[in-house]
Amino acid sequence: MKNILLVTLLILFSLVSHSQQIDRLAGPRVGLTFLTPGFMADELETSMITQYGWQWESRFADNGDIAGLVEWVVVVGGMERQMFLPSISSLVGVRTGEGMEYAVGPNLSATGINMVFTIGKNFKSGDLNFPVNLAFVPNGSVWGEDEDSGARISIMVGFNMGK
């Protein structure tokens, strides 16, 4: 089922990326991820890690009140613990004219493939955007294991420059 969903989202991304592009944004992201009890928290011996990464965003079908979004977010966590924990998310969502954002998509990390659900707010100051996002990755099984990974809750902030 997860493979079908992943293929469907990749096809959707491919179709959207060939539609009319209104704006492309990119910028750094930093944040914290809280780990619920499970494999990751046990292996890392902590319930919180830092995140550092980059986000690429394309907006489409923007009518001023709502815009469609396709986002790629690549982060590395655990550097404060001298660890390299990469994660990549592909998201499809919407942003309202007031800056509220909602998106969903697959997340690939050290524990496997799962869905990520996000909600956030984009604060603007002139051409500068300051996105603040809350992301939730539900509890899943670890690659090829029967062990639960534990859920992940992340708060991420960043900036980028609009046109």
mmCIF file with all atom_site columns, C-alpha atoms in Angstrom, residues 32-41 44 47 49 51 75 85-89 105-118 134-143 148-155:
data_model
loop_
_atom_site.group_PDB
_atom_site.id
_atom_site.type_symbol
_atom_site.label_atom_id
_atom_site.label_alt_id
_atom_site.label_comp_id
_atom_site.label_asym_id
_atom_site.label_entity_id
_atom_site.label_seq_id
_atom_site.pdbx_PDB_ins_code
_atom_site.Cartn_x
_atom_site.Cartn_y
_atom_site.Cartn_z
_atom_site.occupancy
_atom_site.B_iso_or_equiv
_atom_site.pdbx_formal_charge
_atom_site.auth_seq_id
_atom_site.auth_comp_id
_atom_site.auth_asym_id
_atom_site.auth_atom_id
_atom_site.pdbx_PDB_model_num
ATOM 1  C CA . LEU A 1 32  ? 13.793 20.178 16.519 1.00 0.00 ? 32  LEU A CA 1
ATOM 2  C CA . THR A 1 33  ? 12.295 16.711 16.247 1.00 0.00 ? 33  THR A CA 1
ATOM 3  C CA . PHE A 1 34  ? 10.682 15.041 19.227 1.00 0.00 ? 34  PHE A CA 1
ATOM 4  C CA . LEU A 1 35  ? 10.716 11.230 19.207 1.00 0.00 ? 35  LEU A CA 1
ATOM 5  C CA . THR A 1 36  ? 7.994  9.198  20.899 1.00 0.00 ? 36  THR A CA 1
ATOM 6  C CA . PRO A 1 37  ? 8.986  5.872  22.509 1.00 0.00 ? 37  PRO A CA 1
ATOM 7  C CA . GLY A 1 38  ? 10.122 3.343  19.911 1.00 0.00 ? 38  GLY A CA 1
ATOM 8  C CA . PHE A 1 39  ? 13.128 2.123  17.955 1.00 0.00 ? 39  PHE A CA 1
ATOM 9  C CA . MET A 1 40  ? 14.588 5.569  17.112 1.00 0.00 ? 40  MET A CA 1
ATOM 10 C CA . ALA A 1 41  ? 14.374 6.964  20.652 1.00 0.00 ? 41  ALA A CA 1
ATOM 11 C CA . LEU A 1 44  ? 19.560 7.329  19.898 1.00 0.00 ? 44  LEU A CA 1
ATOM 12 C CA . SER A 1 47  ? 13.714 11.921 22.789 1.00 0.00 ? 47  SER A CA 1
ATOM 13 C CA . ILE A 1 49  ? 17.265 15.767 17.972 1.00 0.00 ? 49  ILE A CA 1
ATOM 14 C CA . GLN A 1 51  ? 17.452 19.199 12.285 1.00 0.00 ? 51  GLN A CA 1
ATOM 15 C CA . VAL A 1 75  ? 17.216 17.531 6.411  1.00 0.00 ? 75  VAL A CA 1
ATOM 16 C CA . LEU A 1 85  ? 20.377 10.976 10.163 1.00 0.00 ? 85  LEU A CA 1
ATOM 17 C CA . PRO A 1 86  ? 19.144 12.041 6.690  1.00 0.00 ? 86  PRO A CA 1
ATOM 18 C CA . SER A 1 87  ? 15.484 12.468 5.828  1.00 0.00 ? 87  SER A CA 1
ATOM 19 C CA . ILE A 1 88  ? 13.723 13.559 2.638  1.00 0.00 ? 88  ILE A CA 1
ATOM 20 C CA . SER A 1 89  ? 10.071 14.503 2.232  1.00 0.00 ? 89  SER A CA 1
ATOM 21 C CA . GLY A 1 105 ? 3.443  13.310 1.322  1.00 0.00 ? 105 GLY A CA 1
ATOM 22 C CA . PRO A 1 106 ? 5.965  10.521 1.702  1.00 0.00 ? 106 PRO A CA 1
ATOM 23 C CA . ASN A 1 107 ? 8.953  10.745 4.031  1.00 0.00 ? 107 ASN A CA 1
ATOM 24 C CA . LEU A 1 108 ? 12.042 8.585  3.606  1.00 0.00 ? 108 LEU A CA 1
ATOM 25 C CA . SER A 1 109 ? 14.312 8.282  6.651  1.00 0.00 ? 109 SER A CA 1
ATOM 26 C CA . ALA A 1 110 ? 16.559 5.840  8.486  1.00 0.00 ? 110 ALA A CA 1
ATOM 27 C CA . THR A 1 111 ? 13.492 3.940  9.724  1.00 0.00 ? 111 THR A CA 1
ATOM 28 C CA . GLY A 1 112 ? 11.847 3.537  6.308  1.00 0.00 ? 112 GLY A CA 1
ATOM 29 C CA . ILE A 1 113 ? 9.063  5.114  4.276  1.00 0.00 ? 113 ILE A CA 1
ATOM 30 C CA . ASN A 1 114 ? 6.103  6.714  5.995  1.00 0.00 ? 114 ASN A CA 1
ATOM 31 C CA . MET A 1 115 ? 3.706  9.600  5.447  1.00 0.00 ? 115 MET A CA 1
ATOM 32 C CA . VAL A 1 116 ? 4.331  13.085 6.807  1.00 0.00 ? 116 VAL A CA 1
ATOM 33 C CA . PHE A 1 117 ? 1.525  15.534 7.598  1.00 0.00 ? 117 PHE A CA 1
ATOM 34 C CA . THR A 1 118 ? 2.336  19.239 7.968  1.00 0.00 ? 118 THR A CA 1
ATOM 35 C CA . LEU A 1 134 ? 4.805  21.561 12.420 1.00 0.00 ? 134 LEU A CA 1
ATOM 36 C CA . ALA A 1 135 ? 5.291  18.094 10.904 1.00 0.00 ? 135 ALA A CA 1
ATOM 37 C CA . PHE A 1 136 ? 4.012  14.740 12.121 1.00 0.00 ? 136 PHE A CA 1
ATOM 38 C CA . VAL A 1 137 ? 5.290  11.326 10.981 1.00 0.00 ? 137 VAL A CA 1
ATOM 39 C CA . PRO A 1 138 ? 3.169  8.554  12.544 1.00 0.00 ? 138 PRO A CA 1
ATOM 40 C CA . ASN A 1 139 ? 4.545  5.451  14.202 1.00 0.00 ? 139 ASN A CA 1
ATOM 41 C CA . GLY A 1 140 ? 5.622  2.883  11.612 1.00 0.00 ? 140 GLY A CA 1
ATOM 42 C CA . SER A 1 141 ? 7.654  -0.261 11.359 1.00 0.00 ? 141 SER A CA 1
ATOM 43 C CA . VAL A 1 142 ? 11.412 -0.155 10.904 1.00 0.00 ? 142 VAL A CA 1
ATOM 44 C CA . TRP A 1 143 ? 12.850 -1.352 7.533  1.00 0.00 ? 143 TRP A CA 1
ATOM 45 C CA . ASP A 1 148 ? 7.842  0.126  15.943 1.00 0.00 ? 148 ASP A CA 1
ATOM 46 C CA . SER A 1 149 ? 9.868  3.182  14.951 1.00 0.00 ? 149 SER A CA 1
ATOM 47 C CA . GLY A 1 150 ? 7.974  5.613  17.175 1.00 0.00 ? 150 GLY A CA 1
ATOM 48 C CA . ALA A 1 151 ? 6.295  8.763  15.887 1.00 0.00 ? 151 ALA A CA 1
ATOM 49 C CA . ARG A 1 152 ? 8.186  11.976 15.101 1.00 0.00 ? 152 ARG A CA 1
ATOM 50 C CA . ILE A 1 153 ? 6.952  15.515 15.699 1.00 0.00 ? 153 ILE A CA 1
ATOM 51 C CA . SER A 1 154 ? 9.076  18.321 14.241 1.00 0.00 ? 154 SER A CA 1
ATOM 52 C CA . ILE A 1 155 ? 8.964  22.081 14.470 1.00 0.00 ? 155 ILE A CA 1
#
